[in-house]
Amino acid sequence: MNAIETLLASVLQKHASPSRREFLKTSGRLVVSFTAASHLAPLAAFAQGAGPYPDPDYKQLDSWIVIHQDNTATFFVGKTDLGQGTGTAFRQIMSDELDFDFARTTCIMGTTNITVDQGGSGGSDALQTDGYPMRRVAAEARRVLLDMASQRLGVPVGQLSVSDSVVSVTANPSQRVTYGELIGGNRFNIALTGDNINQTTGIAKMKSVRDMKNVGMSHRRDDIPSKVDASPVWAVGVKVPGMVHARNVKPPVAGAECVSVDESSVSGMPGFIRVVRERNYIAVVCEREEQAIAAARRLKVTWSKPTAAPFPSSDKLFDYMRAAKPTSSPAPTANGDIEAGLKSAATRIEAEYEVPFQGHTSIGPAHALADPSNGQMTIYSNDMKSYGLRTGVAQFLKIPRDQVRVVWMQGPQVYGRTAADDAGFEAAFLAQQIGRPVRVQWMRDEETAWDTKGPAYVMKMRGGLDAQGNLVALDYEALAADYGHLGYNEFDTVLIAQLTGRRKQTPAAGGYDAPDDMYAVPNRRSAGHVVSLPLVWETPLRTGNLRDPNGPQVTFAGESFIDELATAAKADPVDFRMRLLTAGKTDDPNFKRARSIAVVKAAADKFGWAPRPSPAPRATGDIATGRGFAYAYRNQTVVANAVDVEVNRRTGRVWVKRIVCSHDCGLVINPEALRGTIEGALLHGLSRALHEEVTFDAEKVTSVDWRTSPTMTHADTPAQIDVVLVNGDPNPNRPDLQHYGAGEAALKPMLAAVANAIYDATGVRMRRAPFRPQRVLAALKG
Amino acid sequence: MANFTLSVNGRPQTVDVEPTTPLLYVLRNDLDLQGPRFGCGLGQCGSCTVLMNGVATRSCVTPVSAVKGPITTLEGLAKDGQLHPVQQAWIDEQVPACGFCQNGQMLTAVALLQRTPKPTDTQIRDAMAPVLCRCFTYYRIQKAVKRAAGVQA
Ligand code: FES
Ligand code: FES
């Protein structure tokens, strides 16, 4: 074993449950199988391929489940768990389908040559989409095992019972056999079907929800122990023999061209190895980390500034967006006749809302280690889409996919398309250039300035009420700076492809989103336009998916404006919403309208919401208090947030004292892990509501560290958070109740809920996020 | 380069590095520790926290030549295979999301509880405020600090 094999083995040992250690003991090949030719999953089946890392074949049961002689099981799934407990949840659903003792299972995720390609993470689809093939293959394994038991015990399957991986004859329970005895150490050799991995299935049917016993239990997350005891589970901590350290040198001005690099400015520095430059991509490689940092700072590079400004400064951004000619205007969605509806209204109001660019701003800047030894390429990364990284790197380096693998490991916060993608490509590129393992680590200013951004939005709302205060017309028109939007791990759009000039010609068209609600409004239109900034490539203001990519922006407008309409109608904001939800008579196939009604009601009940119009009667004193409400759905998950705020009229500081979140994501697999995920999403939304904004002058991003790019801290934390898990399905006990995603939805209504509460407290409407103290103070002074 | 002898987690360790080398890189790269992590290198986030003489200290802005006194990292909290009460509270409250920041959170909490065994809510907020979490696990962290302190959550 080389050092990394030892490390990986120790990673598995270290955060292993007893069963995982058993697994290691009983499958010695696991420990020694990290070398290129063999595999972590000793029984997995592989598709044909030339290189050392062929794809595990998802149509073979052995690729998903291994049952060991000691009656433990290992599940191999193609997902990554970014700290939401999805890995534990996968064990729960698969244990239930398989009838296995949960405590004797482990789950291995996201390493491209040992786990089937389920795409890694994204879109909160871990359970909503990818959980189903896992359930079906586990059910199939149970079916096969019962057949084997029937032969072994000489009784028909119908006369057998199974519990915790022990099969017994129902009429004579002393006649029994364990799964481990039936198959331990051997292959299932069972072919599965399905045109794509999401459709993977055997013959067996999934269980009824009623028959699942681990589902609904708050098993402790199995990733947590290794995160509190400094186990070597982190991509930042991997070391391989001969590895060296690289730091990037980024253009000081967006769109600048590198004229020349003076290597002699650093070549005498300790540990210096090489400057690698291709067009505008520049990196310095040194033996030690601090040497690479020093050399990258010292390197003399001559840049020529672009002739035209790459973008307006951030204080002129929204003016610029309003004046810009849209690059595309996708067809609006509409019902009724919006203009006629507005014209007929007794009361008409309109308002515009603005959300700036906001960043991922990961707590740990992007990084990756690439090892090019023996003609293969291994990348150690925390990228949530390890499979895409593998394919993209192979394309970028023009080497066969089968020679590339990505080992997914723990890492700092990844809630979408982050620079973890970029760092993986850079490490692989540099490793190929240097011929040694290279670790790339972005610096803080680089991360904060150059990571992908959530798009800025300007949203114009118009609404009309009839004489009774009913909403008869609702118009939404967005301008989204969602230009040149980046996909995940695309070999021709990652930052190094742009900077080296190996990018594709035409940027993605981008798009816009509209509010997601189930309000029935007779005349309604949602329209939008994509606007671009002058510099589309090689810009630090590139956009990419950030946790619920457009939801927080558009819901800020949509749900703030609903409150403005409620005020115009002199109605209570919750009652007003409830009327709009109950006005519709049809529902969607997943009962989203019924579930929306249940969720709104649950949030109001838990909060103790007493009906009255907003704003609250004015009180005197420095501290104004108020409450706010907002609701939305994301995909199939429905959520409503109610908050209590204190606004300090003297300082402008807003403190959200209490959050109530009611949340319906269908069948809940692990309530405690779900609550943790929801709390994180709520506070992420709060941080974006109160603090987060990318600032820039007309040359470069100026928010580059935690002073210039403030985030929520312990001091802002609410005193109380109540999460109410709702099951608003009209038939909540149905056997096929589905599990929907939960990684993002709770964030979505947060900006609007806080803005509505500030209005309730002060009578001042914040239509521009974030609600930083200076901005609130200025608004209060009016 | 120069030799520096440090006491890390109760053991003397000698390294040969430039005097200006941040303690963070010595701990991570020379001594192979995983606890302290690079988050900003600017003393602004707390991910790199270690205890120096029991005081929460940012190893990214502490040159190795400025180290005075024994260093404890996350690796050094557990004793005789028993997790430190703060680590145990972190498990009991199921605190971490990605977990990257939790080194700084836990060590800052340990230092707080050494100074102030029964902190008030305000003392917890004030002491923990400089340690950032971008998964926003703050609410659970504060509960875990109270649990470790044995004060009512
Ligand atoms: S890494 Fe040291 S304070 Fe941020
Ligand atoms: S747990 Fe991810 S940054 Fe704190």
PDB file of N, CA and C and ligand atoms in Angstrom, chain A residues 82-84 221 227 234 362-364 411-415, chain B residues 47 90 95-103 105 131-138 141, ligand 2:
ATOM      1  N   LEU A  82     -23.125  16.142   1.590  1.00  0.00           N
ATOM      2  CA  LEU A  82     -22.427  17.385   1.930  1.00  0.00           C
ATOM      3  C   LEU A  82     -22.685  17.806   3.369  1.00  0.00           C
ATOM      4  N   GLY A  83     -23.141  16.879   4.180  1.00  0.00           N
ATOM      5  CA  GLY A  83     -23.361  17.211   5.585  1.00  0.00           C
ATOM      6  C   GLY A  83     -24.829  17.350   5.938  1.00  0.00           C
ATOM      7  N   GLN A  84     -25.685  16.777   5.077  1.00  0.00           N
ATOM      8  CA  GLN A  84     -27.112  16.801   5.365  1.00  0.00           C
ATOM      9  C   GLN A  84     -27.595  15.453   5.892  1.00  0.00           C
ATOM     10  N   ARG A 221     -26.382  10.589  12.540  1.00  0.00           N
ATOM     11  CA  ARG A 221     -25.657  10.647  11.276  1.00  0.00           C
ATOM     12  C   ARG A 221     -24.289   9.991  11.412  1.00  0.00           C
ATOM     13  N   LYS A 227     -16.172  14.018  11.998  1.00  0.00           N
ATOM     14  CA  LYS A 227     -16.054  15.473  11.861  1.00  0.00           C
ATOM     15  C   LYS A 227     -15.788  16.155  13.198  1.00  0.00           C
ATOM     16  N   TRP A 234     -10.731  14.298   5.070  1.00  0.00           N
ATOM     17  CA  TRP A 234     -10.850  15.542   4.304  1.00  0.00           C
ATOM     18  C   TRP A 234      -9.984  15.537   3.055  1.00  0.00           C
ATOM     19  N   SER A 362     -17.438  29.898   0.227  1.00  0.00           N
ATOM     20  CA  SER A 362     -17.236  28.723   1.085  1.00  0.00           C
ATOM     21  C   SER A 362     -16.303  29.060   2.245  1.00  0.00           C
ATOM     22  N   ILE A 363     -16.567  28.409   3.359  1.00  0.00           N
ATOM     23  CA  ILE A 363     -15.712  28.607   4.535  1.00  0.00           C
ATOM     24  C   ILE A 363     -14.270  28.183   4.239  1.00  0.00           C
ATOM     25  N   GLY A 364     -14.101  27.200   3.392  1.00  0.00           N
ATOM     26  CA  GLY A 364     -12.763  26.762   2.984  1.00  0.00           C
ATOM     27  C   GLY A 364     -12.634  26.941   1.489  1.00  0.00           C
ATOM     28  N   GLY A 411     -15.287  17.916   2.735  1.00  0.00           N
ATOM     29  CA  GLY A 411     -14.704  19.221   2.478  1.00  0.00           C
ATOM     30  C   GLY A 411     -15.614  20.316   2.957  1.00  0.00           C
ATOM     31  N   PRO A 412     -15.164  21.543   2.823  1.00  0.00           N
ATOM     32  CA  PRO A 412     -15.984  22.676   3.236  1.00  0.00           C
ATOM     33  C   PRO A 412     -17.219  22.811   2.354  1.00  0.00           C
ATOM     34  N   GLN A 413     -18.284  23.239   2.965  1.00  0.00           N
ATOM     35  CA  GLN A 413     -19.527  23.666   2.333  1.00  0.00           C
ATOM     36  C   GLN A 413     -19.527  23.683   0.806  1.00  0.00           C
ATOM     37  N   VAL A 414     -20.389  22.854   0.234  1.00  0.00           N
ATOM     38  CA  VAL A 414     -20.647  22.913  -1.209  1.00  0.00           C
ATOM     39  C   VAL A 414     -22.156  22.924  -1.389  1.00  0.00           C
ATOM     40  N   TYR A 415     -22.710  24.070  -1.748  1.00  0.00           N
ATOM     41  CA  TYR A 415     -24.156  24.148  -1.971  1.00  0.00           C
ATOM     42  C   TYR A 415     -24.451  24.537  -3.405  1.00  0.00           C
TER      43      TYR A 415
ATOM     44  N   SER B  47     -11.248  28.931  11.453  1.00  0.00           N
ATOM     45  CA  SER B  47     -11.122  27.518  11.064  1.00  0.00           C
ATOM     46  C   SER B  47      -9.799  26.896  11.513  1.00  0.00           C
ATOM     47  N   TRP B  90     -21.137  17.858  20.820  1.00  0.00           N
ATOM     48  CA  TRP B  90     -21.294  18.107  19.373  1.00  0.00           C
ATOM     49  C   TRP B  90     -21.964  16.905  18.695  1.00  0.00           C
ATOM     50  N   VAL B  95     -24.333  18.395  15.613  1.00  0.00           N
ATOM     51  CA  VAL B  95     -24.029  19.763  15.182  1.00  0.00           C
ATOM     52  C   VAL B  95     -23.532  19.876  13.740  1.00  0.00           C
ATOM     53  N   PRO B  96     -22.471  19.167  13.359  1.00  0.00           N
ATOM     54  CA  PRO B  96     -21.818  19.539  12.099  1.00  0.00           C
ATOM     55  C   PRO B  96     -22.688  19.332  10.867  1.00  0.00           C
ATOM     56  N   ALA B  97     -22.538  20.211   9.917  1.00  0.00           N
ATOM     57  CA  ALA B  97     -23.031  19.934   8.565  1.00  0.00           C
ATOM     58  C   ALA B  97     -21.800  19.462   7.801  1.00  0.00           C
ATOM     59  N   CYS B  98     -21.173  20.340   7.006  1.00  0.00           N
ATOM     60  CA  CYS B  98     -19.947  19.894   6.338  1.00  0.00           C
ATOM     61  C   CYS B  98     -18.853  19.602   7.348  1.00  0.00           C
ATOM     62  N   GLY B  99     -18.856  20.320   8.454  1.00  0.00           N
ATOM     63  CA  GLY B  99     -17.917  20.044   9.534  1.00  0.00           C
ATOM     64  C   GLY B  99     -16.602  20.804   9.466  1.00  0.00           C
ATOM     65  N   PHE B 100     -16.386  21.516   8.380  1.00  0.00           N
ATOM     66  CA  PHE B 100     -15.069  22.125   8.162  1.00  0.00           C
ATOM     67  C   PHE B 100     -14.719  23.142   9.245  1.00  0.00           C
ATOM     68  N   CYS B 101     -15.690  23.928   9.664  1.00  0.00           N
ATOM     69  CA  CYS B 101     -15.441  24.991  10.645  1.00  0.00           C
ATOM     70  C   CYS B 101     -15.411  24.471  12.074  1.00  0.00           C
ATOM     71  N   GLN B 102     -15.843  23.219  12.262  1.00  0.00           N
ATOM     72  CA  GLN B 102     -16.148  22.784  13.634  1.00  0.00           C
ATOM     73  C   GLN B 102     -14.905  22.654  14.500  1.00  0.00           C
ATOM     74  N   ASN B 103     -13.743  22.493  13.881  1.00  0.00           N
ATOM     75  CA  ASN B 103     -12.517  22.536  14.667  1.00  0.00           C
ATOM     76  C   ASN B 103     -12.459  23.835  15.472  1.00  0.00           C
ATOM     77  N   GLN B 105     -14.886  25.924  16.077  1.00  0.00           N
ATOM     78  CA  GLN B 105     -16.039  26.071  16.980  1.00  0.00           C
ATOM     79  C   GLN B 105     -15.770  25.324  18.288  1.00  0.00           C
ATOM     80  N   VAL B 131     -16.068  33.103  15.254  1.00  0.00           N
ATOM     81  CA  VAL B 131     -15.832  31.842  14.536  1.00  0.00           C
ATOM     82  C   VAL B 131     -16.984  31.614  13.559  1.00  0.00           C
ATOM     83  N   LEU B 132     -16.669  31.643  12.286  1.00  0.00           N
ATOM     84  CA  LEU B 132     -17.708  31.616  11.259  1.00  0.00           C
ATOM     85  C   LEU B 132     -18.068  30.201  10.849  1.00  0.00           C
ATOM     86  N   CYS B 133     -19.334  30.012  10.529  1.00  0.00           N
ATOM     87  CA  CYS B 133     -19.811  28.753   9.960  1.00  0.00           C
ATOM     88  C   CYS B 133     -20.658  29.090   8.754  1.00  0.00           C
ATOM     89  N   ARG B 134     -20.248  28.605   7.607  1.00  0.00           N
ATOM     90  CA  ARG B 134     -21.009  28.912   6.391  1.00  0.00           C
ATOM     91  C   ARG B 134     -22.024  27.822   6.051  1.00  0.00           C
ATOM     92  N   CYS B 135     -22.127  26.824   6.909  1.00  0.00           N
ATOM     93  CA  CYS B 135     -23.297  25.936   6.837  1.00  0.00           C
ATOM     94  C   CYS B 135     -24.334  26.402   7.845  1.00  0.00           C
ATOM     95  N   PHE B 136     -23.982  27.415   8.618  1.00  0.00           N
ATOM     96  CA  PHE B 136     -24.929  28.050   9.545  1.00  0.00           C
ATOM     97  C   PHE B 136     -25.484  27.057  10.571  1.00  0.00           C
ATOM     98  N   THR B 137     -24.554  26.383  11.233  1.00  0.00           N
ATOM     99  CA  THR B 137     -24.956  25.459  12.301  1.00  0.00           C
ATOM    100  C   THR B 137     -24.961  26.164  13.659  1.00  0.00           C
ATOM    101  N   TYR B 138     -24.969  27.488  13.646  1.00  0.00           N
ATOM    102  CA  TYR B 138     -24.826  28.269  14.888  1.00  0.00           C
ATOM    103  C   TYR B 138     -25.815  27.870  15.983  1.00  0.00           C
ATOM    104  N   ILE B 141     -24.733  24.722  17.541  1.00  0.00           N
ATOM    105  CA  ILE B 141     -23.480  24.927  18.283  1.00  0.00           C
ATOM    106  C   ILE B 141     -23.792  25.524  19.648  1.00  0.00           C
TER     107      ILE B 141
HETATM  108  S1  FES C   2     -20.347  23.048   9.367  1.00  0.00           S
HETATM  109 FE1  FES C   2     -19.845  23.670   7.354  1.00  0.00          FE
HETATM  110  S2  FES C   2     -18.916  25.605   7.711  1.00  0.00           S
HETATM  111 FE2  FES C   2     -19.580  25.047   9.664  1.00  0.00          FE
END
